[in-house]
């Protein structure tokens, strides 16, 4: 489908656009679903699984196909960082049996906030490693989350602290910076491009949910899932920046793609939560 757009001259290069149409803004959806009480049950687990695929696979695709090095080198670096994350998790599990873990646990609610600080250091460290090798920084955040989950397991107290830091500081800053970088003039001059990308988000990323989960969810739930999986923004911003800076994406397409993502975040979760509001929690 995107190849057809490239053939007609609508897009200059189809790879970044094709990757963009497979993304899901799971991090943006989670607090919305939690506030509406639809994060649990079969529906919530299905959204989480579909959304996780819509985040990690596009991130890997960005690193492999839009990286600064050859694909085989990018794959080797990603595998090495994954191995590093696994080693860190093993080291953390070994340290969990020592006196150091006791000290950290005793100070997790003190002013030192050791667990939160260690988590931030882990995140920043893996972000720097990925950035140093020219890999998408979001991949470092993903591996940091894997290490944290392998090490601590379910930890509601730490999750609440990370939610407070993320949703209280970093995510608002991201949306503000994205809004400031949005080329509104280009969107106004080319509104059709925004509509095309918005429809493609639904068709490419959302519509398959109607078929894949037909034995698990009813039609209303699958429609809500379609809208949620078609919600995208963070990776669209990254892809637009990569595409424009490398000269492979038309500036008007970059603006329209980000604009479609903004519109999807504003409209799709609202409609989806209305549809899923009566979903029974199992």
Coordinates of N, CA and C in Angstrom, one line a residue, residues 35-170:
X35 N -7.2 5.0 33.9 CA -8.1 5.9 34.4 C -9.6 5.5 34.1
X36 N -9.8 4.8 33.0 CA -11.1 4.4 32.6 C -11.5 3.0 33.0
X37 N -10.6 2.4 33.8 CA -10.8 1.0 34.4 C -10.9 -0.1 33.4
X38 N -10.2 0.0 32.3 CA -10.3 -1.0 31.2 C -8.9 -1.6 31.0
X39 N -8.0 -1.5 31.9 CA -6.7 -2.0 31.7 C -6.6 -3.5 32.0
X40 N -7.5 -4.0 32.9 CA -7.5 -5.4 33.3 C -8.4 -6.2 32.4
X41 N -8.5 -7.5 32.7 CA -9.4 -8.4 31.9 C -8.8 -8.8 30.6
X42 N -9.5 -9.6 29.9 CA -9.0 -10.1 28.6 C -8.8 -8.9 27.6
X43 N -9.7 -7.9 27.6 CA -9.5 -6.8 26.7 C -8.3 -6.0 27.0
X44 N -8.0 -5.7 28.3 CA -6.8 -5.0 28.6 C -5.5 -5.7 28.3
X45 N -5.5 -7.0 28.6 CA -4.3 -7.8 28.3 C -4.1 -7.9 26.8
X46 N -5.2 -7.9 26.0 CA -5.0 -8.0 24.5 C -4.5 -6.7 24.0
X47 N -5.0 -5.6 24.5 CA -4.5 -4.3 24.1 C -3.0 -4.1 24.5
X48 N -2.6 -4.6 25.7 CA -1.2 -4.5 26.1 C -0.3 -5.3 25.2
X49 N -0.8 -6.5 24.9 CA 0.1 -7.4 24.0 C 0.2 -6.8 22.6
X50 N -0.9 -6.4 22.0 CA -0.9 -5.8 20.7 C -0.1 -4.5 20.7
X51 N -0.3 -3.7 21.7 CA 0.5 -2.4 21.8 C 2.0 -2.6 22.0
X52 N 2.4 -3.6 22.8 CA 3.8 -3.9 22.9 C 4.4 -4.3 21.6
X53 N 3.7 -5.1 20.8 CA 4.3 -5.5 19.5 C 4.4 -4.2 18.6
X54 N 3.4 -3.3 18.8 CA 3.4 -2.1 18.0 C 4.4 -1.1 18.4
X55 N 5.1 -1.4 19.5 CA 6.2 -0.5 19.9 C 7.6 -1.1 19.7
X56 N 7.8 -2.3 20.1 CA 9.2 -2.9 20.0 C 9.5 -3.2 18.6
X57 N 8.6 -3.8 17.8 CA 9.0 -4.2 16.4 C 9.3 -3.0 15.6
X58 N 8.5 -1.9 15.6 CA 8.9 -0.7 14.9 C 10.3 -0.1 15.3
X59 N 10.5 -0.1 16.6 CA 11.8 0.4 17.1 C 13.0 -0.5 16.6
X60 N 12.8 -1.8 16.5 CA 13.8 -2.6 15.9 C 14.0 -2.3 14.4
X61 N 12.8 -2.1 13.8 CA 12.9 -1.8 12.3 C 13.6 -0.5 12.1
X62 N 13.4 0.5 12.9 CA 14.1 1.8 12.8 C 15.6 1.6 12.9
X63 N 16.0 0.9 13.9 CA 17.4 0.7 14.2 C 18.0 -0.1 13.0
X64 N 17.3 -1.1 12.5 CA 17.9 -2.0 11.5 C 17.9 -1.3 10.1
X65 N 16.8 -0.6 9.7 CA 16.7 -0.1 8.3 C 16.9 1.4 8.2
X66 N 16.9 2.1 9.3 CA 17.1 3.6 9.2 C 18.3 4.0 10.0
X67 N 19.1 3.0 10.4 CA 20.3 3.4 11.2 C 21.4 3.9 10.3
X68 N 22.5 4.4 10.9 CA 23.6 5.1 10.2 C 24.6 4.0 9.6
X69 N 24.5 2.8 10.1 CA 25.4 1.7 9.7 C 24.7 0.7 8.8
X70 N 25.4 -0.3 8.4 CA 24.8 -1.4 7.6 C 23.9 -2.3 8.5
X71 N 22.9 -2.9 7.9 CA 21.9 -3.6 8.6 C 22.5 -4.7 9.5
X72 N 23.5 -5.5 9.0 CA 24.1 -6.6 9.7 C 24.8 -6.0 11.0
X73 N 25.4 -4.9 10.9 CA 26.1 -4.3 12.0 C 25.1 -3.8 13.0
X74 N 24.0 -3.2 12.6 CA 23.0 -2.8 13.5 C 22.4 -4.0 14.3
X75 N 22.2 -5.1 13.5 CA 21.6 -6.3 14.2 C 22.6 -6.8 15.2
X76 N 23.9 -6.8 14.9 CA 24.9 -7.2 15.9 C 25.0 -6.4 17.1
X77 N 24.8 -5.0 16.9 CA 24.8 -4.1 18.1 C 23.6 -4.3 18.9
X78 N 22.4 -4.5 18.3 CA 21.2 -4.7 19.1 C 21.3 -6.0 19.9
X79 N 21.8 -7.1 19.3 CA 22.0 -8.3 20.0 C 23.0 -8.2 21.2
X80 N 24.0 -7.4 21.0 CA 25.0 -7.1 22.0 C 24.4 -6.4 23.2
X81 N 23.6 -5.4 22.9 CA 22.9 -4.6 23.9 C 21.9 -5.5 24.7
X82 N 21.2 -6.3 23.9 CA 20.3 -7.3 24.6 C 21.1 -8.2 25.5
X83 N 22.2 -8.7 25.1 CA 23.1 -9.5 26.0 C 23.5 -8.8 27.2
X84 N 23.9 -7.5 27.0 CA 24.3 -6.6 28.1 C 23.2 -6.5 29.1
X85 N 22.0 -6.3 28.6 CA 20.8 -6.2 29.5 C 20.6 -7.4 30.3
X86 N 20.8 -8.6 29.6 CA 20.6 -9.9 30.3 C 21.6 -10.1 31.4
X87 N 22.9 -9.7 31.1 CA 23.9 -9.8 32.1 C 23.6 -8.9 33.3
X88 N 23.1 -7.7 33.0 CA 22.8 -6.7 34.1 C 21.7 -7.3 35.0
X89 N 20.7 -8.0 34.3 CA 19.6 -8.6 35.1 C 20.2 -9.7 36.0
X90 N 21.1 -10.5 35.5 CA 21.7 -11.6 36.3 C 22.5 -11.1 37.4
X91 N 23.3 -10.0 37.2 CA 24.0 -9.4 38.3 C 23.1 -8.8 39.3
X92 N 22.0 -8.2 38.9 CA 21.1 -7.6 39.9 C 20.4 -8.7 40.7
X93 N 20.2 -9.9 40.1 CA 19.6 -11.0 40.9 C 20.6 -11.6 41.9
X94 N 21.8 -11.6 41.5 CA 22.8 -12.0 42.4 C 23.0 -11.1 43.6
X95 N 23.0 -9.8 43.3 CA 23.1 -8.8 44.3 C 21.9 -8.7 45.2
X96 N 20.7 -9.2 44.7 CA 19.5 -9.2 45.5 C 19.6 -10.1 46.7
X97 N 20.6 -11.0 46.7 CA 20.8 -11.9 47.9 C 21.8 -11.4 48.9
X98 N 22.3 -10.2 48.6 CA 23.4 -9.7 49.5 C 22.8 -8.6 50.4
X99 N 23.7 -8.1 51.3 CA 23.3 -7.0 52.2 C 23.0 -5.7 51.4
X100 N 23.6 -5.6 50.3 CA 23.3 -4.4 49.5 C 21.8 -4.2 49.1
X101 N 21.2 -5.3 48.8 CA 19.8 -5.3 48.5 C 18.9 -4.9 49.7
X102 N 19.4 -5.3 50.9 CA 18.7 -4.9 52.1 C 18.8 -3.4 52.3
X103 N 19.9 -2.9 52.1 CA 20.2 -1.4 52.3 C 19.3 -0.7 51.3
X104 N 19.3 -1.1 50.1 CA 18.5 -0.4 49.1 C 17.0 -0.5 49.4
X105 N 16.5 -1.6 49.9 CA 15.1 -1.8 50.3 C 14.8 -0.9 51.4
X106 N 15.7 -0.8 52.4 CA 15.4 0.1 53.6 C 15.3 1.5 53.2
X107 N 16.0 1.9 52.1 CA 16.0 3.4 51.8 C 15.2 3.7 50.6
X108 N 14.3 2.8 50.2 CA 13.5 3.1 49.0 C 12.4 4.2 49.2
X109 N 12.1 4.4 50.5 CA 11.1 5.4 50.8 C 11.7 6.6 51.5
X110 N 13.0 6.5 51.8 CA 13.7 7.7 52.4 C 14.0 8.7 51.4
X111 N 14.6 9.8 51.8 CA 14.9 11.0 50.9 C 15.9 10.6 49.8
X112 N 16.7 9.5 50.1 CA 17.6 9.1 49.0 C 16.9 8.4 47.9
X113 N 15.7 7.8 48.1 CA 15.0 7.1 47.0 C 15.9 6.3 46.2
X114 N 16.6 5.3 46.8 CA 17.6 4.6 46.1 C 17.1 3.8 44.9
X115 N 16.0 3.1 45.1 CA 15.5 2.3 44.0 C 15.1 3.1 42.8
X116 N 14.6 4.3 43.0 CA 14.2 5.2 41.9 C 15.5 5.7 41.2
X117 N 16.5 6.1 42.0 CA 17.7 6.6 41.5 C 18.5 5.5 40.7
X118 N 18.5 4.3 41.2 CA 19.1 3.2 40.5 C 18.4 3.0 39.2
X119 N 17.1 3.0 39.2 CA 16.3 2.8 37.9 C 16.7 3.9 36.9
X120 N 16.8 5.2 37.3 CA 17.1 6.3 36.4 C 18.5 6.1 35.9
X121 N 19.4 5.7 36.7 CA 20.8 5.5 36.3 C 20.9 4.4 35.2
X122 N 20.1 3.3 35.5 CA 20.0 2.2 34.5 C 19.5 2.7 33.2
X123 N 18.4 3.4 33.2 CA 17.8 3.9 32.0 C 18.7 4.8 31.2
X124 N 19.3 5.8 31.9 CA 20.2 6.7 31.3 C 21.4 6.0 30.7
X125 N 22.0 5.0 31.4 CA 23.1 4.3 31.0 C 22.8 3.5 29.7
X126 N 21.7 2.8 29.6 CA 21.4 2.1 28.4 C 21.0 3.0 27.2
X127 N 20.4 4.2 27.6 CA 20.2 5.2 26.5 C 21.5 5.7 25.9
X128 N 22.4 5.9 26.7 CA 23.7 6.4 26.3 C 24.4 5.3 25.4
X129 N 24.3 4.1 25.8 CA 24.9 3.0 25.1 C 24.3 2.9 23.7
X130 N 23.0 2.9 23.6 CA 22.3 2.8 22.3 C 22.6 4.0 21.4
X131 N 22.7 5.2 22.0 CA 22.9 6.4 21.3 C 24.4 6.4 20.8
X132 N 25.3 5.9 21.6 CA 26.7 5.9 21.2 C 26.9 5.0 19.9
X133 N 26.1 4.0 19.8 CA 26.3 3.1 18.6 C 25.3 3.4 17.5
X134 N 24.6 4.5 17.6 CA 23.7 5.0 16.6 C 22.4 4.2 16.5
X135 N 22.0 3.5 17.6 CA 20.7 2.8 17.7 C 19.6 3.7 18.2
X136 N 18.4 3.4 17.8 CA 17.3 4.2 18.3 C 17.3 4.2 19.8
X137 N 17.2 5.4 20.5 CA 17.3 5.5 21.9 C 16.2 4.8 22.6
X138 N 15.0 4.7 22.0 CA 13.9 4.0 22.6 C 14.2 2.6 22.9
X139 N 15.1 2.0 22.1 CA 15.4 0.6 22.3 C 16.2 0.4 23.7
X140 N 17.0 1.4 24.0 CA 17.6 1.4 25.3 C 16.7 1.5 26.4
X141 N 15.6 2.3 26.3 CA 14.6 2.4 27.3 C 13.8 1.1 27.4
X142 N 13.6 0.4 26.3 CA 12.9 -0.9 26.3 C 13.7 -1.9 27.1
X143 N 15.0 -2.0 26.8 CA 15.9 -3.0 27.5 C 16.0 -2.6 29.0
X144 N 16.0 -1.3 29.3 CA 16.1 -1.0 30.7 C 14.8 -1.5 31.4
X145 N 13.7 -1.4 30.8 CA 12.4 -1.9 31.4 C 12.5 -3.4 31.6
X146 N 13.1 -4.1 30.6 CA 13.2 -5.5 30.7 C 14.1 -5.9 31.9
X147 N 15.2 -5.2 32.1 CA 16.1 -5.5 33.2 C 15.4 -5.3 34.5
X148 N 14.6 -4.2 34.6 CA 13.9 -3.8 35.8 C 12.9 -4.8 36.1
X149 N 12.1 -5.3 35.1 CA 11.1 -6.3 35.4 C 11.7 -7.7 35.8
X150 N 12.7 -8.1 35.1 CA 13.4 -9.3 35.4 C 13.9 -9.3 36.9
X151 N 14.4 -8.1 37.3 CA 15.0 -7.9 38.6 C 14.0 -7.8 39.7
X152 N 13.1 -6.9 39.6 CA 12.1 -6.6 40.7 C 10.8 -7.4 40.6
X153 N 10.5 -7.9 39.4 CA 9.2 -8.5 39.3 C 8.1 -7.4 39.4
X154 N 6.9 -7.9 39.9 CA 5.8 -6.9 40.1 C 6.1 -6.1 41.3
X155 N 6.2 -4.8 41.1 CA 6.6 -3.8 42.2 C 5.7 -2.6 42.1
X156 N 4.4 -2.7 42.6 CA 3.5 -1.6 42.5 C 4.0 -0.2 43.0
X157 N 4.8 -0.3 44.1 CA 5.3 1.0 44.7 C 6.3 1.7 43.7
X158 N 7.2 0.9 43.2 CA 8.1 1.5 42.2 C 7.4 1.9 40.9
X159 N 6.4 1.2 40.5 CA 5.6 1.5 39.3 C 4.9 2.9 39.5
X160 N 4.4 3.1 40.7 CA 3.8 4.4 41.0 C 4.8 5.5 41.0
X161 N 6.0 5.3 41.5 CA 7.0 6.4 41.4 C 7.4 6.7 40.0
X162 N 7.6 5.6 39.2 CA 8.0 5.8 37.8 C 6.8 6.5 37.0
X163 N 5.6 6.2 37.3 CA 4.4 6.8 36.7 C 4.5 8.3 37.0
X164 N 4.8 8.6 38.3 CA 4.8 10.0 38.7 C 5.9 10.8 38.0
X165 N 7.1 10.2 37.9 CA 8.1 10.9 37.2 C 7.9 11.0 35.7
X166 N 7.4 9.9 35.1 CA 7.2 9.9 33.6 C 6.0 10.7 33.2
X167 N 4.8 10.5 33.8 CA 3.7 11.2 33.4 C 3.6 12.6 34.0
X168 N 4.4 12.9 35.0 CA 4.4 14.2 35.6 C 5.4 15.2 35.0
X169 N 6.5 14.6 34.4 CA 7.6 15.4 33.9 C 7.9 15.2 32.4
X170 N 8.4 14.0 32.1 CA 8.9 13.7 30.8 C 7.9 13.6 29.7

